[in-house]
Each structure stands twice: as structure tokens, then as C-alpha cells.
Amino acid sequence: MSNKLKPALIGGVIVGLLSAIVSQIPIVSTCCCVWGIAGGAVAGLMYVKGSPTRVSVGDGAIVGALAGVIGALIYLVIALPIALYLGSAAIEEQLARTGVHMPLPGAALIVVGAILAGICLIILATVGGLVAIPIFEKRKDPMPPQPPSTGGGGYAA
């Protein structure tokens, strides 16, 4: 587990920081799912490079998911306060202008949206870790052991 932690931390920082910062830029924010996949792929690549043995796709999924969880937490810590500061009043104003009455205030909608974005980042980073292993793992599986020889082709009576 400890050899998965460093790649997951670095991949998670990529996921979290880039998603949180880029999500504030209007046109570029439409591609924020790329950062989730990229962070998971970086975590997978780093895990492959640091592993003394062949890495399975399942291990790539685990390190990608760990990177996604770390990235989602970073995203929530950075992006949620910014979104609450910038968007809560604007959402409530737009809803009031359109005559839509929501049972939740705008701040609650932003929190729910941020949590859903964090879940999406975890899923995307897991996909990035899954995809990274077949791309970066070039070591071959060792040859399976040969079955023991019976010595002859006849049947014993």
C-alpha cells in the first residue's frame, strides 16, 4: 500500500489543483474531466515505474482511485469556497428572476454540485489509472510452470 501512496498523492494533486483552478476559467472549464483522467494516468505511470514486478490493471485502478479521492478532497477544499463566494447569490438571483422556487438555497445547490464533481473526479481518475497500465506496463508475464511429466504415454493397470 505504501508504494501506491506516493503516486496517488502526486496524481491527486494534479487532479485536485488543476480541476479546482481550471474550473474557474470559463471556456477552459469545459475540459476539466481531462484533469481527472490525466491525474489517474500519472499515478498509474508512476506506480509502474516504481514497481519491481509487473503491475496489474487492478493495481492501476486502485492507485487511480486513490489519486481521485485525494484530488476530490483538494478540489472540494479549494473550489467549493470560491464557488460559494462567487456563485451563491448569482444562482438565487437567477432563480428568482425566472420565477423558479427551489426548496434549497443556492449555496446548497453549489455544495451538492461540488460533491457530485468530486465523485466524477474519482471515477475519471480510476479510468486514468486503468488506462495507464496497458499503455505503460511493458514487462511480460513470467512463463507459467510446465505440468510435470508422467514419464510415458501408457496407462497404469
mmCIF file of C-alpha atoms in Angstrom:
data_model
loop_
_atom_site.group_PDB
_atom_site.id
_atom_site.type_symbol
_atom_site.label_atom_id
_atom_site.label_comp_id
_atom_site.label_asym_id
_atom_site.label_seq_id
_atom_site.Cartn_x
_atom_site.Cartn_y
_atom_site.Cartn_z
ATOM 1 C CA MET A 1 0.000 0.000 0.000
ATOM 2 C CA SER A 2 2.804 2.436 0.836
ATOM 3 C CA ASN A 3 4.283 2.163 -2.666
ATOM 4 C CA LYS A 4 0.878 3.272 -4.022
ATOM 5 C CA LEU A 5 0.710 6.298 -1.734
ATOM 6 C CA LYS A 6 3.346 8.497 -3.403
ATOM 7 C CA PRO A 7 1.946 8.051 -6.952
ATOM 8 C CA ALA A 8 -1.584 8.576 -5.597
ATOM 9 C CA LEU A 9 -0.571 11.777 -3.809
ATOM 10 C CA ILE A 10 1.111 13.239 -6.881
ATOM 11 C CA GLY A 11 -1.731 12.188 -9.172
ATOM 12 C CA GLY A 12 -4.240 13.533 -6.645
ATOM 13 C CA VAL A 13 -2.528 16.908 -6.539
ATOM 14 C CA ILE A 14 -2.723 17.043 -10.335
ATOM 15 C CA VAL A 15 -6.418 16.117 -10.264
ATOM 16 C CA GLY A 16 -7.338 18.476 -7.445
ATOM 17 C CA LEU A 17 -5.332 21.568 -8.241
ATOM 18 C CA LEU A 18 -5.912 21.602 -11.963
ATOM 19 C CA SER A 19 -9.612 20.819 -11.608
ATOM 20 C CA ALA A 20 -10.114 23.491 -8.950
ATOM 21 C CA ILE A 21 -8.112 26.193 -10.695
ATOM 22 C CA VAL A 22 -9.158 25.478 -14.279
ATOM 23 C CA SER A 23 -12.824 25.169 -13.292
ATOM 24 C CA GLN A 24 -12.782 28.904 -12.595
ATOM 25 C CA ILE A 25 -11.768 29.772 -16.186
ATOM 26 C CA PRO A 26 -14.952 29.987 -18.289
ATOM 27 C CA ILE A 27 -14.001 28.368 -21.613
ATOM 28 C CA VAL A 28 -11.287 26.001 -20.386
ATOM 29 C CA SER A 29 -13.511 24.653 -17.594
ATOM 30 C CA THR A 30 -15.435 22.540 -20.102
ATOM 31 C CA CYS A 31 -12.405 20.220 -20.289
ATOM 32 C CA CYS A 32 -11.985 19.687 -16.540
ATOM 33 C CA CYS A 33 -12.662 15.954 -16.862
ATOM 34 C CA VAL A 34 -9.328 15.692 -18.683
ATOM 35 C CA TRP A 35 -7.527 16.551 -15.440
ATOM 36 C CA GLY A 36 -9.165 13.644 -13.628
ATOM 37 C CA ILE A 37 -8.061 11.164 -16.266
ATOM 38 C CA ALA A 38 -4.597 12.739 -16.528
ATOM 39 C CA GLY A 39 -4.030 12.605 -12.768
ATOM 40 C CA GLY A 40 -5.044 8.948 -12.634
ATOM 41 C CA ALA A 41 -2.798 8.156 -15.606
ATOM 42 C CA VAL A 42 0.161 9.939 -13.997
ATOM 43 C CA ALA A 43 -0.418 7.967 -10.798
ATOM 44 C CA GLY A 44 -0.544 4.747 -12.840
ATOM 45 C CA LEU A 45 2.642 5.643 -14.729
ATOM 46 C CA MET A 46 4.493 6.459 -11.521
ATOM 47 C CA TYR A 47 3.311 3.214 -9.938
ATOM 48 C CA VAL A 48 4.514 1.187 -12.942
ATOM 49 C CA LYS A 49 7.912 2.923 -12.889
ATOM 50 C CA GLY A 50 8.329 2.305 -9.151
ATOM 51 C CA SER A 51 7.146 -1.294 -9.053
ATOM 52 C CA PRO A 52 9.779 -4.064 -9.150
ATOM 53 C CA THR A 53 7.237 -6.508 -10.574
ATOM 54 C CA ARG A 54 4.620 -6.400 -13.299
ATOM 55 C CA VAL A 55 1.627 -4.226 -12.385
ATOM 56 C CA SER A 56 -1.896 -5.496 -12.931
ATOM 57 C CA VAL A 57 -4.772 -3.416 -14.266
ATOM 58 C CA GLY A 58 -6.471 -3.815 -10.879
ATOM 59 C CA ASP A 59 -3.498 -2.151 -9.202
ATOM 60 C CA GLY A 60 -3.807 0.679 -11.717
ATOM 61 C CA ALA A 61 -7.463 1.094 -10.817
ATOM 62 C CA ILE A 62 -6.603 1.202 -7.112
ATOM 63 C CA VAL A 63 -3.855 3.812 -7.467
ATOM 64 C CA GLY A 64 -6.080 5.833 -9.825
ATOM 65 C CA ALA A 65 -8.982 5.701 -7.376
ATOM 66 C CA LEU A 66 -6.693 6.792 -4.526
ATOM 67 C CA ALA A 67 -5.490 9.694 -6.660
ATOM 68 C CA GLY A 68 -9.125 10.534 -7.392
ATOM 69 C CA VAL A 69 -10.076 10.580 -3.704
ATOM 70 C CA ILE A 70 -7.111 12.816 -2.864
ATOM 71 C CA GLY A 71 -7.864 15.035 -5.856
ATOM 72 C CA ALA A 72 -11.566 15.277 -4.975
ATOM 73 C CA LEU A 73 -10.706 16.375 -1.434
ATOM 74 C CA ILE A 74 -8.283 19.003 -2.746
ATOM 75 C CA TYR A 75 -10.910 20.131 -5.256
ATOM 76 C CA LEU A 76 -13.554 20.494 -2.540
ATOM 77 C CA VAL A 77 -11.205 22.442 -0.239
ATOM 78 C CA ILE A 78 -10.205 24.895 -2.992
ATOM 79 C CA ALA A 79 -13.128 25.149 -5.426
ATOM 80 C CA LEU A 80 -16.075 24.964 -3.032
ATOM 81 C CA PRO A 81 -15.295 28.165 -1.077
ATOM 82 C CA ILE A 82 -14.585 30.015 -4.325
ATOM 83 C CA ALA A 83 -17.826 28.804 -5.882
ATOM 84 C CA LEU A 84 -19.791 29.697 -2.758
ATOM 85 C CA TYR A 85 -18.278 33.169 -2.693
ATOM 86 C CA LEU A 86 -18.824 33.853 -6.385
ATOM 87 C CA GLY A 87 -21.974 31.967 -7.212
ATOM 88 C CA SER A 88 -24.461 31.582 -4.385
ATOM 89 C CA ALA A 89 -26.094 34.989 -4.709
ATOM 90 C CA ALA A 90 -25.997 34.801 -8.507
ATOM 91 C CA ILE A 91 -27.835 31.466 -8.558
ATOM 92 C CA GLU A 92 -30.514 32.702 -6.176
ATOM 93 C CA GLU A 93 -30.947 35.882 -8.232
ATOM 94 C CA GLN A 94 -31.324 33.934 -11.480
ATOM 95 C CA LEU A 95 -33.833 31.566 -9.907
ATOM 96 C CA ALA A 96 -35.857 34.496 -8.553
ATOM 97 C CA ARG A 97 -35.874 36.224 -11.980
ATOM 98 C CA THR A 98 -37.172 33.102 -13.688
ATOM 99 C CA GLY A 99 -39.824 32.535 -11.041
ATOM 100 C CA VAL A 100 -38.437 29.137 -10.062
ATOM 101 C CA HIS A 101 -38.789 28.434 -6.364
ATOM 102 C CA MET A 102 -36.228 25.940 -5.147
ATOM 103 C CA PRO A 103 -36.545 24.226 -1.780
ATOM 104 C CA LEU A 104 -32.764 24.550 -1.402
ATOM 105 C CA PRO A 105 -30.871 27.838 -1.319
ATOM 106 C CA GLY A 106 -28.230 28.499 -3.963
ATOM 107 C CA ALA A 107 -25.417 27.612 -1.560
ATOM 108 C CA ALA A 108 -26.874 24.130 -1.057
ATOM 109 C CA LEU A 109 -27.044 23.632 -4.816
ATOM 110 C CA ILE A 110 -23.382 24.598 -5.121
ATOM 111 C CA VAL A 111 -22.372 22.176 -2.353
ATOM 112 C CA VAL A 112 -24.309 19.319 -3.967
ATOM 113 C CA GLY A 113 -22.763 20.170 -7.339
ATOM 114 C CA ALA A 114 -19.257 20.214 -5.856
ATOM 115 C CA ILE A 115 -19.783 16.829 -4.192
ATOM 116 C CA LEU A 116 -21.022 15.365 -7.483
ATOM 117 C CA ALA A 117 -17.991 16.875 -9.248
ATOM 118 C CA GLY A 118 -15.734 15.228 -6.655
ATOM 119 C CA ILE A 119 -17.383 11.849 -7.275
ATOM 120 C CA CYS A 120 -16.887 12.325 -11.014
ATOM 121 C CA LEU A 121 -13.201 13.127 -10.435
ATOM 122 C CA ILE A 122 -12.787 9.860 -8.503
ATOM 123 C CA ILE A 123 -14.385 7.892 -11.348
ATOM 124 C CA LEU A 124 -12.320 9.661 -14.015
ATOM 125 C CA ALA A 125 -9.043 9.193 -12.119
ATOM 126 C CA THR A 126 -9.863 5.492 -11.730
ATOM 127 C CA VAL A 127 -10.344 5.298 -15.505
ATOM 128 C CA GLY A 128 -7.000 7.085 -15.944
ATOM 129 C CA GLY A 129 -5.286 4.517 -13.720
ATOM 130 C CA LEU A 130 -6.953 1.661 -15.617
ATOM 131 C CA VAL A 131 -5.869 3.027 -18.981
ATOM 132 C CA ALA A 132 -2.307 3.790 -17.852
ATOM 133 C CA ILE A 133 -1.327 0.205 -17.098
ATOM 134 C CA PRO A 134 -1.780 -1.301 -20.592
ATOM 135 C CA ILE A 135 -0.059 1.760 -22.077
ATOM 136 C CA PHE A 136 2.962 1.988 -19.756
ATOM 137 C CA GLU A 137 3.468 -1.565 -18.437
ATOM 138 C CA LYS A 138 5.753 -3.239 -20.973
ATOM 139 C CA ARG A 139 7.037 -6.125 -18.849
ATOM 140 C CA LYS A 140 5.829 -9.564 -19.872
ATOM 141 C CA ASP A 141 4.252 -12.097 -17.545
ATOM 142 C CA PRO A 142 6.677 -14.825 -16.492
ATOM 143 C CA MET A 143 6.195 -18.148 -18.235
ATOM 144 C CA PRO A 144 3.776 -20.383 -16.323
ATOM 145 C CA PRO A 145 5.328 -23.554 -14.898
ATOM 146 C CA GLN A 146 5.106 -26.621 -17.116
ATOM 147 C CA PRO A 147 2.996 -29.523 -15.845
ATOM 148 C CA PRO A 148 5.048 -32.446 -14.526
ATOM 149 C CA SER A 149 5.859 -35.182 -16.978
ATOM 150 C CA THR A 150 4.240 -38.579 -16.375
ATOM 151 C CA GLY A 151 7.186 -40.371 -17.942
ATOM 152 C CA GLY A 152 5.289 -42.257 -20.611
ATOM 153 C CA GLY A 153 2.169 -42.235 -22.613
ATOM 154 C CA GLY A 154 0.740 -45.516 -21.290
ATOM 155 C CA TYR A 155 -1.849 -46.192 -18.666
ATOM 156 C CA ALA A 156 -1.051 -47.954 -15.428
ATOM 157 C CA ALA A 157 -3.059 -51.106 -14.774
#
